[in-house]
PDB file of C-alpha atoms in Angstrom:
ATOM      1  CA  MET S   1     153.576 136.413  26.050  1.00  0.00           C
ATOM      2  CA  LYS S   2     150.662 137.781  24.054  1.00  0.00           C
ATOM      3  CA  LYS S   3     151.074 137.212  20.327  1.00  0.00           C
ATOM      4  CA  VAL S   4     151.311 140.419  18.287  1.00  0.00           C
ATOM      5  CA  MET S   5     148.900 140.427  15.334  1.00  0.00           C
ATOM      6  CA  LYS S   6     149.986 141.450  11.874  1.00  0.00           C
ATOM      7  CA  MET S   7     147.760 142.652   9.064  1.00  0.00           C
ATOM      8  CA  PHE S   8     148.307 141.818   5.399  1.00  0.00           C
ATOM      9  CA  ASP S   9     146.433 142.797   2.271  1.00  0.00           C
ATOM     10  CA  GLY S  10     145.522 140.429  -0.565  1.00  0.00           C
ATOM     11  CA  TYR S  11     148.973 140.817  -2.127  1.00  0.00           C
ATOM     12  CA  SER S  12     150.866 139.857   1.054  1.00  0.00           C
ATOM     13  CA  ARG S  13     151.927 143.423   1.754  1.00  0.00           C
ATOM     14  CA  LYS S  14     152.224 143.984   5.501  1.00  0.00           C
ATOM     15  CA  ILE S  15     150.022 146.927   6.487  1.00  0.00           C
ATOM     16  CA  ASP S  16     151.466 148.645   9.544  1.00  0.00           C
ATOM     17  CA  TYR S  17     151.050 152.376   8.841  1.00  0.00           C
ATOM     18  CA  LEU S  18     147.845 154.280   9.623  1.00  0.00           C
ATOM     19  CA  ARG S  19     147.145 157.825   8.455  1.00  0.00           C
ATOM     20  CA  LEU S  20     144.334 159.148  10.634  1.00  0.00           C
ATOM     21  CA  SER S  21     142.542 162.381   9.777  1.00  0.00           C
ATOM     22  CA  VAL S  22     141.084 163.968  12.907  1.00  0.00           C
ATOM     23  CA  THR S  23     139.301 166.924  11.272  1.00  0.00           C
ATOM     24  CA  ASP S  24     138.139 168.274   7.923  1.00  0.00           C
ATOM     25  CA  ARG S  25     138.651 171.822   9.129  1.00  0.00           C
ATOM     26  CA  CYS S  26     141.582 173.978   8.095  1.00  0.00           C
ATOM     27  CA  ASN S  27     142.477 177.644   8.459  1.00  0.00           C
ATOM     28  CA  PHE S  28     144.330 177.637   5.118  1.00  0.00           C
ATOM     29  CA  PHE S  29     142.874 177.529   1.606  1.00  0.00           C
ATOM     30  CA  CYS S  30     145.687 175.992  -0.411  1.00  0.00           C
ATOM     31  CA  MET S  31     145.172 176.199  -4.153  1.00  0.00           C
ATOM     32  CA  TYR S  32     145.600 172.440  -4.690  1.00  0.00           C
ATOM     33  CA  CYS S  33     143.469 171.338  -1.733  1.00  0.00           C
ATOM     34  CA  ARG S  34     140.349 173.369  -1.059  1.00  0.00           C
ATOM     35  CA  THR S  35     138.456 176.575  -1.658  1.00  0.00           C
ATOM     36  CA  LYS S  36     136.846 178.760   1.000  1.00  0.00           C
ATOM     37  CA  ASP S  37     133.374 177.430   0.274  1.00  0.00           C
ATOM     38  CA  LEU S  38     134.592 173.917   1.166  1.00  0.00           C
ATOM     39  CA  CYS S  39     135.881 174.962   4.605  1.00  0.00           C
ATOM     40  CA  TYR S  40     133.348 173.869   7.141  1.00  0.00           C
ATOM     41  CA  GLU S  41     133.162 171.584  10.129  1.00  0.00           C
ATOM     42  CA  ARG S  42     131.319 168.354   9.425  1.00  0.00           C
ATOM     43  CA  ALA S  43     128.808 167.321  12.072  1.00  0.00           C
ATOM     44  CA  GLU S  44     129.830 163.675  11.769  1.00  0.00           C
ATOM     45  CA  GLN S  45     133.474 164.300  12.681  1.00  0.00           C
ATOM     46  CA  LEU S  46     134.839 161.541  14.900  1.00  0.00           C
ATOM     47  CA  SER S  47     134.634 162.166  18.626  1.00  0.00           C
ATOM     48  CA  LYS S  48     137.655 161.691  20.867  1.00  0.00           C
ATOM     49  CA  GLY S  49     136.205 158.429  22.213  1.00  0.00           C
ATOM     50  CA  GLU S  50     135.604 157.081  18.711  1.00  0.00           C
ATOM     51  CA  ILE S  51     139.167 157.958  17.726  1.00  0.00           C
ATOM     52  CA  PHE S  52     140.464 156.124  20.808  1.00  0.00           C
ATOM     53  CA  ARG S  53     138.542 152.973  19.854  1.00  0.00           C
ATOM     54  CA  ILE S  54     139.774 153.100  16.257  1.00  0.00           C
ATOM     55  CA  ILE S  55     143.417 153.594  17.252  1.00  0.00           C
ATOM     56  CA  SER S  56     143.138 150.802  19.836  1.00  0.00           C
ATOM     57  CA  ALA S  57     141.732 148.358  17.285  1.00  0.00           C
ATOM     58  CA  PHE S  58     144.449 149.162  14.760  1.00  0.00           C
ATOM     59  CA  LYS S  59     147.114 148.760  17.430  1.00  0.00           C
ATOM     60  CA  LYS S  60     145.853 145.214  18.025  1.00  0.00           C
ATOM     61  CA  LEU S  61     146.149 144.603  14.274  1.00  0.00           C
ATOM     62  CA  GLY S  62     149.834 145.474  14.340  1.00  0.00           C
ATOM     63  CA  ILE S  63     149.866 149.118  13.315  1.00  0.00           C
ATOM     64  CA  GLN S  64     153.290 150.456  14.266  1.00  0.00           C
ATOM     65  CA  LYS S  65     153.305 153.903  12.682  1.00  0.00           C
ATOM     66  CA  LEU S  66     150.583 156.501  13.152  1.00  0.00           C
ATOM     67  CA  ARG S  67     150.396 159.776  11.260  1.00  0.00           C
ATOM     68  CA  ILE S  68     147.778 162.251  12.425  1.00  0.00           C
ATOM     69  CA  THR S  69     146.495 164.501   9.650  1.00  0.00           C
ATOM     70  CA  GLY S  70     143.581 166.745   8.734  1.00  0.00           C
ATOM     71  CA  GLY S  71     142.555 169.283   7.557  1.00  0.00           C
ATOM     72  CA  GLU S  72     144.628 170.963  10.187  1.00  0.00           C
ATOM     73  CA  PRO S  73     144.874 168.601  13.191  1.00  0.00           C
ATOM     74  CA  PHE S  74     145.915 171.308  15.656  1.00  0.00           C
ATOM     75  CA  LEU S  75     142.475 172.917  15.278  1.00  0.00           C
ATOM     76  CA  ARG S  76     141.139 170.162  17.542  1.00  0.00           C
ATOM     77  CA  ASP S  77     141.193 171.171  21.200  1.00  0.00           C
ATOM     78  CA  ASP S  78     141.801 167.552  22.205  1.00  0.00           C
ATOM     79  CA  ILE S  79     144.618 166.832  19.761  1.00  0.00           C
ATOM     80  CA  PHE S  80     147.235 166.354  22.481  1.00  0.00           C
ATOM     81  CA  GLU S  81     144.937 163.940  24.341  1.00  0.00           C
ATOM     82  CA  ILE S  82     144.704 161.879  21.150  1.00  0.00           C
ATOM     83  CA  ILE S  83     148.491 161.870  20.795  1.00  0.00           C
ATOM     84  CA  GLU S  84     148.963 160.877  24.436  1.00  0.00           C
ATOM     85  CA  PHE S  85     146.404 158.081  24.166  1.00  0.00           C
ATOM     86  CA  ALA S  86     148.135 156.539  21.144  1.00  0.00           C
ATOM     87  CA  HIS S  87     151.426 156.620  23.022  1.00  0.00           C
ATOM     88  CA  SER S  88     149.867 155.175  26.186  1.00  0.00           C
ATOM     89  CA  ILE S  89     148.762 152.002  24.381  1.00  0.00           C
ATOM     90  CA  GLY S  90     152.212 151.358  22.964  1.00  0.00           C
ATOM     91  CA  ILE S  91     152.395 153.175  19.633  1.00  0.00           C
ATOM     92  CA  GLU S  92     155.824 154.786  19.681  1.00  0.00           C
ATOM     93  CA  ASN S  93     156.083 156.037  16.091  1.00  0.00           C
ATOM     94  CA  ILE S  94     153.557 158.885  16.222  1.00  0.00           C
ATOM     95  CA  ASN S  95     153.818 161.722  13.712  1.00  0.00           C
ATOM     96  CA  ILE S  96     151.712 164.680  12.630  1.00  0.00           C
ATOM     97  CA  THR S  97     151.253 166.763   9.491  1.00  0.00           C
ATOM     98  CA  THR S  98     150.415 170.454   9.923  1.00  0.00           C
ATOM     99  CA  ASN S  99     150.371 173.736   8.060  1.00  0.00           C
ATOM    100  CA  GLY S 100     152.627 175.108  10.792  1.00  0.00           C
ATOM    101  CA  TRP S 101     150.282 177.891  11.924  1.00  0.00           C
ATOM    102  CA  LEU S 102     151.160 177.305  15.585  1.00  0.00           C
ATOM    103  CA  ASP S 103     151.152 179.734  18.474  1.00  0.00           C
ATOM    104  CA  THR S 104     153.730 179.650  21.276  1.00  0.00           C
ATOM    105  CA  GLU S 105     151.567 177.518  23.572  1.00  0.00           C
ATOM    106  CA  LYS S 106     150.988 174.833  20.942  1.00  0.00           C
ATOM    107  CA  ILE S 107     154.685 174.769  20.077  1.00  0.00           C
ATOM    108  CA  LYS S 108     155.528 174.160  23.747  1.00  0.00           C
ATOM    109  CA  LYS S 109     153.004 171.304  23.883  1.00  0.00           C
ATOM    110  CA  VAL S 110     154.395 169.750  20.705  1.00  0.00           C
ATOM    111  CA  ILE S 111     157.896 169.829  22.190  1.00  0.00           C
ATOM    112  CA  LYS S 112     156.707 168.090  25.377  1.00  0.00           C
ATOM    113  CA  SER S 113     154.562 165.555  23.492  1.00  0.00           C
ATOM    114  CA  PRO S 114     155.608 162.023  22.424  1.00  0.00           C
ATOM    115  CA  LEU S 115     155.430 163.016  18.754  1.00  0.00           C
ATOM    116  CA  LYS S 116     158.370 161.571  16.839  1.00  0.00           C
ATOM    117  CA  SER S 117     158.215 163.954  13.892  1.00  0.00           C
ATOM    118  CA  VAL S 118     156.336 166.986  12.625  1.00  0.00           C
ATOM    119  CA  ASN S 119     155.717 167.488   8.908  1.00  0.00           C
ATOM    120  CA  ILE S 120     155.162 171.137   7.998  1.00  0.00           C
ATOM    121  CA  SER S 121     153.829 172.321   4.643  1.00  0.00           C
ATOM    122  CA  LEU S 122     155.999 174.999   3.035  1.00  0.00           C
ATOM    123  CA  ASP S 123     155.623 175.591  -0.692  1.00  0.00           C
ATOM    124  CA  THR S 124     157.474 178.883  -0.985  1.00  0.00           C
ATOM    125  CA  LEU S 125     159.749 181.277   0.905  1.00  0.00           C
ATOM    126  CA  ASP S 126     158.207 184.325  -0.733  1.00  0.00           C
ATOM    127  CA  LYS S 127     155.539 186.121   1.334  1.00  0.00           C
ATOM    128  CA  GLU S 128     153.352 187.161  -1.586  1.00  0.00           C
ATOM    129  CA  LYS S 129     153.486 183.747  -3.233  1.00  0.00           C
ATOM    130  CA  TYR S 130     152.766 182.130   0.135  1.00  0.00           C
ATOM    131  CA  ARG S 131     149.630 184.258   0.467  1.00  0.00           C
ATOM    132  CA  PHE S 132     148.660 183.347  -3.107  1.00  0.00           C
ATOM    133  CA  VAL S 133     149.042 179.599  -2.487  1.00  0.00           C
ATOM    134  CA  THR S 134     147.456 179.416   0.981  1.00  0.00           C
ATOM    135  CA  GLY S 135     145.128 182.406   1.152  1.00  0.00           C
ATOM    136  CA  ILE S 136     146.855 183.383   4.409  1.00  0.00           C
ATOM    137  CA  ASP S 137     149.552 185.924   5.281  1.00  0.00           C
ATOM    138  CA  GLY S 138     151.287 183.363   7.450  1.00  0.00           C
ATOM    139  CA  LEU S 139     154.807 182.723   6.207  1.00  0.00           C
ATOM    140  CA  ASP S 140     156.605 184.382   9.125  1.00  0.00           C
ATOM    141  CA  LYS S 141     154.587 182.456  11.700  1.00  0.00           C
ATOM    142  CA  VAL S 142     155.274 179.144   9.985  1.00  0.00           C
ATOM    143  CA  LEU S 143     159.000 179.849   9.675  1.00  0.00           C
ATOM    144  CA  THR S 144     159.073 180.681  13.389  1.00  0.00           C
ATOM    145  CA  ALA S 145     157.426 177.346  14.192  1.00  0.00           C
ATOM    146  CA  ILE S 146     160.013 175.490  12.113  1.00  0.00           C
ATOM    147  CA  ASP S 147     162.875 177.254  13.890  1.00  0.00           C
ATOM    148  CA  LYS S 148     161.445 176.593  17.347  1.00  0.00           C
ATOM    149  CA  LEU S 149     160.650 172.927  16.733  1.00  0.00           C
ATOM    150  CA  ARG S 150     163.740 171.790  14.845  1.00  0.00           C
ATOM    151  CA  ASP S 151     165.930 171.471  17.945  1.00  0.00           C
ATOM    152  CA  HIS S 152     163.386 169.273  19.713  1.00  0.00           C
ATOM    153  CA  LYS S 153     161.596 167.201  17.073  1.00  0.00           C
ATOM    154  CA  ARG S 154     162.395 165.661  13.724  1.00  0.00           C
ATOM    155  CA  VAL S 155     161.016 168.302  11.375  1.00  0.00           C
ATOM    156  CA  LYS S 156     160.197 167.542   7.759  1.00  0.00           C
ATOM    157  CA  ILE S 157     159.219 170.180   5.227  1.00  0.00           C
ATOM    158  CA  ASN S 158     156.655 169.138   2.629  1.00  0.00           C
ATOM    159  CA  THR S 159     156.869 171.186  -0.561  1.00  0.00           C
ATOM    160  CA  VAL S 160     154.308 170.594  -3.308  1.00  0.00           C
ATOM    161  CA  LEU S 161     155.904 171.286  -6.675  1.00  0.00           C
ATOM    162  CA  ILE S 162     153.900 173.965  -8.517  1.00  0.00           C
ATOM    163  CA  ARG S 163     155.407 175.240 -11.750  1.00  0.00           C
ATOM    164  CA  SER S 164     154.307 178.883 -11.503  1.00  0.00           C
ATOM    165  CA  VAL S 165     155.029 179.102  -7.772  1.00  0.00           C
ATOM    166  CA  ASN S 166     158.237 177.389  -6.747  1.00  0.00           C
ATOM    167  CA  LEU S 167     160.098 175.885  -9.690  1.00  0.00           C
ATOM    168  CA  ASP S 168     162.438 178.874  -9.422  1.00  0.00           C
ATOM    169  CA  GLU S 169     162.859 178.321  -5.659  1.00  0.00           C
ATOM    170  CA  ILE S 170     164.131 174.741  -5.564  1.00  0.00           C
ATOM    171  CA  GLU S 171     167.696 175.730  -4.724  1.00  0.00           C
ATOM    172  CA  ASP S 172     166.579 178.305  -2.144  1.00  0.00           C
ATOM    173  CA  LEU S 173     164.336 175.765  -0.424  1.00  0.00           C
ATOM    174  CA  ILE S 174     167.119 173.183  -0.242  1.00  0.00           C
ATOM    175  CA  SER S 175     169.463 175.815   1.204  1.00  0.00           C
ATOM    176  CA  PHE S 176     166.783 176.777   3.728  1.00  0.00           C
ATOM    177  CA  ALA S 177     166.416 173.167   4.838  1.00  0.00           C
ATOM    178  CA  LYS S 178     170.164 172.575   5.048  1.00  0.00           C
ATOM    179  CA  LYS S 179     170.750 175.711   7.121  1.00  0.00           C
ATOM    180  CA  ARG S 180     168.196 174.477   9.663  1.00  0.00           C
ATOM    181  CA  ASP S 181     169.159 170.807   9.392  1.00  0.00           C
ATOM    182  CA  VAL S 182     165.612 169.741   8.578  1.00  0.00           C
ATOM    183  CA  ILE S 183     164.405 167.231   6.003  1.00  0.00           C
ATOM    184  CA  ILE S 184     162.787 168.562   2.845  1.00  0.00           C
ATOM    185  CA  ARG S 185     160.638 166.476   0.498  1.00  0.00           C
ATOM    186  CA  PHE S 186     159.395 167.749  -2.851  1.00  0.00           C
ATOM    187  CA  ILE S 187     155.963 166.316  -3.640  1.00  0.00           C
ATOM    188  CA  GLU S 188     154.486 165.971  -7.106  1.00  0.00           C
ATOM    189  CA  LEU S 189     151.143 167.689  -7.557  1.00  0.00           C
ATOM    190  CA  MET S 190     148.407 165.052  -7.720  1.00  0.00           C
ATOM    191  CA  PRO S 191     145.263 165.248  -9.900  1.00  0.00           C
ATOM    192  CA  ILE S 192     142.860 165.086  -6.969  1.00  0.00           C
ATOM    193  CA  SER S 193     139.680 167.192  -6.630  1.00  0.00           C
ATOM    194  CA  ILE S 194     140.325 170.896  -7.350  1.00  0.00           C
ATOM    195  CA  ALA S 195     143.980 170.219  -8.158  1.00  0.00           C
ATOM    196  CA  LYS S 196     142.775 168.642 -11.407  1.00  0.00           C
ATOM    197  CA  GLN S 197     141.912 172.158 -12.613  1.00  0.00           C
ATOM    198  CA  ILE S 198     145.540 173.291 -12.445  1.00  0.00           C
ATOM    199  CA  PHE S 199     147.306 169.961 -12.909  1.00  0.00           C
ATOM    200  CA  GLU S 200     148.054 170.196 -16.632  1.00  0.00           C
ATOM    201  CA  ASP S 201     149.671 173.639 -16.364  1.00  0.00           C
ATOM    202  CA  GLU S 202     151.324 173.325 -12.961  1.00  0.00           C
ATOM    203  CA  PHE S 203     152.607 169.744 -12.738  1.00  0.00           C
ATOM    204  CA  VAL S 204     156.347 169.300 -12.257  1.00  0.00           C
ATOM    205  CA  SER S 205     157.837 165.805 -12.222  1.00  0.00           C
ATOM    206  CA  LYS S 206     160.599 164.547  -9.974  1.00  0.00           C
ATOM    207  CA  ASP S 207     162.825 163.930 -12.991  1.00  0.00           C
ATOM    208  CA  GLU S 208     162.518 167.535 -14.147  1.00  0.00           C
ATOM    209  CA  VAL S 209     163.876 168.710 -10.802  1.00  0.00           C
ATOM    210  CA  ILE S 210     166.595 166.074 -10.567  1.00  0.00           C
ATOM    211  CA  LYS S 211     167.962 167.052 -13.991  1.00  0.00           C
ATOM    212  CA  ARG S 212     168.796 170.489 -12.613  1.00  0.00           C
ATOM    213  CA  PHE S 213     171.662 169.033 -10.596  1.00  0.00           C
ATOM    214  CA  LYS S 214     174.912 167.674 -12.002  1.00  0.00           C
ATOM    215  CA  GLY S 215     175.778 165.447  -9.060  1.00  0.00           C
ATOM    216  CA  ILE S 216     172.850 163.553  -7.612  1.00  0.00           C
ATOM    217  CA  LYS S 217     172.655 159.982  -6.320  1.00  0.00           C
ATOM    218  CA  GLU S 218     169.787 157.978  -4.867  1.00  0.00           C
ATOM    219  CA  VAL S 219     170.270 156.986  -1.231  1.00  0.00           C
ATOM    220  CA  SER S 220     169.270 153.411  -0.417  1.00  0.00           C
ATOM    221  CA  THR S 221     167.172 152.777   2.671  1.00  0.00           C
ATOM    222  CA  LYS S 222     165.519 149.784   4.309  1.00  0.00           C
ATOM    223  CA  GLU S 223     162.591 151.882   5.477  1.00  0.00           C
ATOM    224  CA  VAL S 224     159.330 151.502   3.550  1.00  0.00           C
ATOM    225  CA  SER S 225     158.530 155.053   2.529  1.00  0.00           C
ATOM    226  CA  ALA S 226     156.615 157.047  -0.049  1.00  0.00           C
ATOM    227  CA  ALA S 227     159.695 159.214  -0.426  1.00  0.00           C
ATOM    228  CA  LYS S 228     162.893 158.428  -2.277  1.00  0.00           C
ATOM    229  CA  TYR S 229     165.965 160.288  -1.053  1.00  0.00           C
ATOM    230  CA  TYR S 230     168.809 161.663  -3.139  1.00  0.00           C
ATOM    231  CA  TYR S 231     172.172 163.054  -2.129  1.00  0.00           C
ATOM    232  CA  VAL S 232     172.750 166.318  -4.022  1.00  0.00           C
ATOM    233  CA  GLU S 233     176.468 167.077  -4.355  1.00  0.00           C
ATOM    234  CA  ASP S 234     175.825 170.714  -5.253  1.00  0.00           C
ATOM    235  CA  PHE S 235     174.436 171.258  -1.754  1.00  0.00           C
ATOM    236  CA  ASP S 236     176.131 168.418   0.121  1.00  0.00           C
ATOM    237  CA  TYR S 237     172.657 167.571   1.373  1.00  0.00           C
ATOM    238  CA  THR S 238     170.031 164.854   1.040  1.00  0.00           C
ATOM    239  CA  VAL S 239     166.647 165.713  -0.460  1.00  0.00           C
ATOM    240  CA  GLY S 240     163.452 163.671  -0.630  1.00  0.00           C
ATOM    241  CA  PHE S 241     160.975 163.284  -3.484  1.00  0.00           C
ATOM    242  CA  ILE S 242     157.453 161.881  -3.340  1.00  0.00           C
ATOM    243  CA  SER S 243     156.567 161.111  -6.943  1.00  0.00           C
ATOM    244  CA  SER S 244     153.044 159.733  -6.677  1.00  0.00           C
ATOM    245  CA  VAL S 245     152.312 160.517 -10.318  1.00  0.00           C
ATOM    246  CA  SER S 246     155.467 159.834 -12.338  1.00  0.00           C
ATOM    247  CA  ASP S 247     156.916 157.008 -10.240  1.00  0.00           C
ATOM    248  CA  HIS S 248     154.278 155.590  -7.896  1.00  0.00           C
ATOM    249  CA  PHE S 249     155.184 153.293  -5.021  1.00  0.00           C
ATOM    250  CA  CYS S 250     152.018 151.185  -4.927  1.00  0.00           C
ATOM    251  CA  LYS S 251     153.715 147.788  -4.906  1.00  0.00           C
ATOM    252  CA  THR S 252     155.444 148.517  -1.599  1.00  0.00           C
ATOM    253  CA  CYS S 253     152.582 150.489  -0.032  1.00  0.00           C
ATOM    254  CA  ASN S 254     152.131 149.652   3.654  1.00  0.00           C
ATOM    255  CA  LYS S 255     149.530 152.238   4.605  1.00  0.00           C
ATOM    256  CA  ILE S 256     145.828 152.688   5.060  1.00  0.00           C
ATOM    257  CA  ARG S 257     143.922 155.811   6.027  1.00  0.00           C
ATOM    258  CA  VAL S 258     140.873 156.777   8.042  1.00  0.00           C
ATOM    259  CA  SER S 259     138.931 159.952   7.292  1.00  0.00           C
ATOM    260  CA  SER S 260     137.793 162.383   9.968  1.00  0.00           C
ATOM    261  CA  THR S 261     134.297 160.933   9.611  1.00  0.00           C
ATOM    262  CA  GLY S 262     135.464 157.409  10.368  1.00  0.00           C
ATOM    263  CA  VAL S 263     135.715 155.889   6.896  1.00  0.00           C
ATOM    264  CA  LEU S 264     138.585 153.480   6.249  1.00  0.00           C
ATOM    265  CA  TYR S 265     140.224 153.794   2.823  1.00  0.00           C
ATOM    266  CA  ASN S 266     142.910 151.555   1.378  1.00  0.00           C
ATOM    267  CA  CYS S 267     144.296 154.332  -0.824  1.00  0.00           C
ATOM    268  CA  LEU S 268     144.239 158.107  -1.211  1.00  0.00           C
ATOM    269  CA  PHE S 269     142.731 157.602  -4.667  1.00  0.00           C
ATOM    270  CA  ASP S 270     139.922 155.241  -3.578  1.00  0.00           C
ATOM    271  CA  LYS S 271     136.289 156.306  -3.893  1.00  0.00           C
ATOM    272  CA  ASN S 272     134.777 153.643  -1.652  1.00  0.00           C
ATOM    273  CA  GLY S 273     135.603 152.903   1.954  1.00  0.00           C
ATOM    274  CA  LEU S 274     134.397 151.106   5.083  1.00  0.00           C
ATOM    275  CA  ASN S 275     132.442 153.136   7.640  1.00  0.00           C
ATOM    276  CA  LEU S 276     134.049 152.135  10.944  1.00  0.00           C
ATOM    277  CA  LYS S 277     131.382 153.922  12.968  1.00  0.00           C
ATOM    278  CA  ASP S 278     129.005 151.037  12.196  1.00  0.00           C
ATOM    279  CA  PHE S 279     131.167 148.641  14.232  1.00  0.00           C
ATOM    280  CA  LEU S 280     132.610 150.693  17.089  1.00  0.00           C
ATOM    281  CA  ASP S 281     130.413 149.051  19.729  1.00  0.00           C
ATOM    282  CA  ASP S 282     131.968 145.619  19.092  1.00  0.00           C
ATOM    283  CA  GLU S 283     135.777 145.647  18.913  1.00  0.00           C
ATOM    284  CA  ASN S 284     136.044 142.025  17.741  1.00  0.00           C
ATOM    285  CA  LEU S 285     133.666 142.705  14.864  1.00  0.00           C
ATOM    286  CA  LEU S 286     135.441 145.983  14.120  1.00  0.00           C
ATOM    287  CA  ILE S 287     138.798 144.225  13.861  1.00  0.00           C
ATOM    288  CA  LYS S 288     137.323 141.504  11.628  1.00  0.00           C
ATOM    289  CA  LYS S 289     135.727 144.077   9.302  1.00  0.00           C
ATOM    290  CA  MET S 290     138.983 146.040   9.068  1.00  0.00           C
ATOM    291  CA  GLU S 291     141.013 142.916   8.292  1.00  0.00           C
ATOM    292  CA  ASP S 292     138.557 141.852   5.587  1.00  0.00           C
ATOM    293  CA  PHE S 293     138.479 145.321   4.034  1.00  0.00           C
ATOM    294  CA  VAL S 294     142.268 145.648   3.921  1.00  0.00           C
ATOM    295  CA  LYS S 295     142.362 142.365   1.990  1.00  0.00           C
ATOM    296  CA  THR S 296     140.619 144.239  -0.871  1.00  0.00           C
ATOM    297  CA  LYS S 297     143.436 146.798  -1.230  1.00  0.00           C
ATOM    298  CA  LYS S 298     144.389 147.195  -4.904  1.00  0.00           C
ATOM    299  CA  LEU S 299     147.865 146.410  -6.178  1.00  0.00           C
ATOM    300  CA  ILE S 300     147.986 149.625  -8.220  1.00  0.00           C
ATOM    301  CA  ARG S 301     146.042 152.803  -7.445  1.00  0.00           C
ATOM    302  CA  SER S 302     143.565 154.556  -9.690  1.00  0.00           C
ATOM    303  CA  LEU S 303     144.870 157.488 -11.713  1.00  0.00           C
ATOM    304  CA  LYS S 304     142.554 160.239 -10.498  1.00  0.00           C
ATOM    305  CA  SER S 305     140.107 160.965  -7.702  1.00  0.00           C
ATOM    306  CA  ASP S 306     137.236 163.401  -7.142  1.00  0.00           C
ATOM    307  CA  MET S 307     137.630 163.056  -3.350  1.00  0.00           C
ATOM    308  CA  PRO S 308     138.977 166.310  -1.806  1.00  0.00           C
ATOM    309  CA  MET S 309     142.333 165.514  -0.209  1.00  0.00           C
ATOM    310  CA  PHE S 310     141.414 167.100   3.116  1.00  0.00           C
ATOM    311  CA  LYS S 311     138.453 164.712   3.460  1.00  0.00           C
ATOM    312  CA  ILE S 312     140.659 161.630   3.278  1.00  0.00           C
ATOM    313  CA  GLY S 313     143.669 162.878   5.211  1.00  0.00           C
ATOM    314  CA  GLY S 314     146.027 163.823   2.387  1.00  0.00           C
TER     315      GLY S 314
END
């Protein structure tokens, strides 16, 4: 039997989770991510063949969980081929993060695909606020996608906490998730790129939200995750929080990420990475370079980053 490789960083953390950005492009202009002048397709975006080679190499290094991100990954015409390839080589835990702007045909393909879960961004249930946050009049279309997918896939809602936008909607969002039996995770705003301009005024911590509820208890789990889950008695429902700022999870981090241009980063907040394109013609060398680079992963992340989130697969 062929021995399965495992990859560890310099602090003996097992690295088995890859976040792979497949495009910089997005049809939304979220206020904490990008502006319209930053929305363009980069000429050096990874080709389908290059993505296949990168996924294959990481599979041999023991990657067990793959999350496909962007930009907006469903803007790639070959996105379902990428998903199918990852599954064909034995990666079973394949997930995707999307803004949810999906037409009927894409929804049907998602349902038929081997995707394990679909994370959909939803920061507000108010149409005007949704347009303000995203630059798109798209709330109804996204809600339709959630409703159509929830019976077929594990759907998670990602809600970025923004004081002036959704602090008054926390209860409504939890009720929305419970009614549809989908997972909701509230994510702390991070001081990355353009989000730094609004961070001081708009940041809401996990603790500020938790204090709103009288009966709340953390749910223990064996799964290594960026999210911590809490049972909220008021709603008889479990809610997730990703508190990258106020309560980071660096010491248990098991993930690495590859940008849509083929650069391997050990952390969302890192400035320097390894350009995998330089080694794609020699898989053995590629694997060696990746192993060596992962060994340099920091124990604790930096505090801020100038790197736009969509360029590193946020």
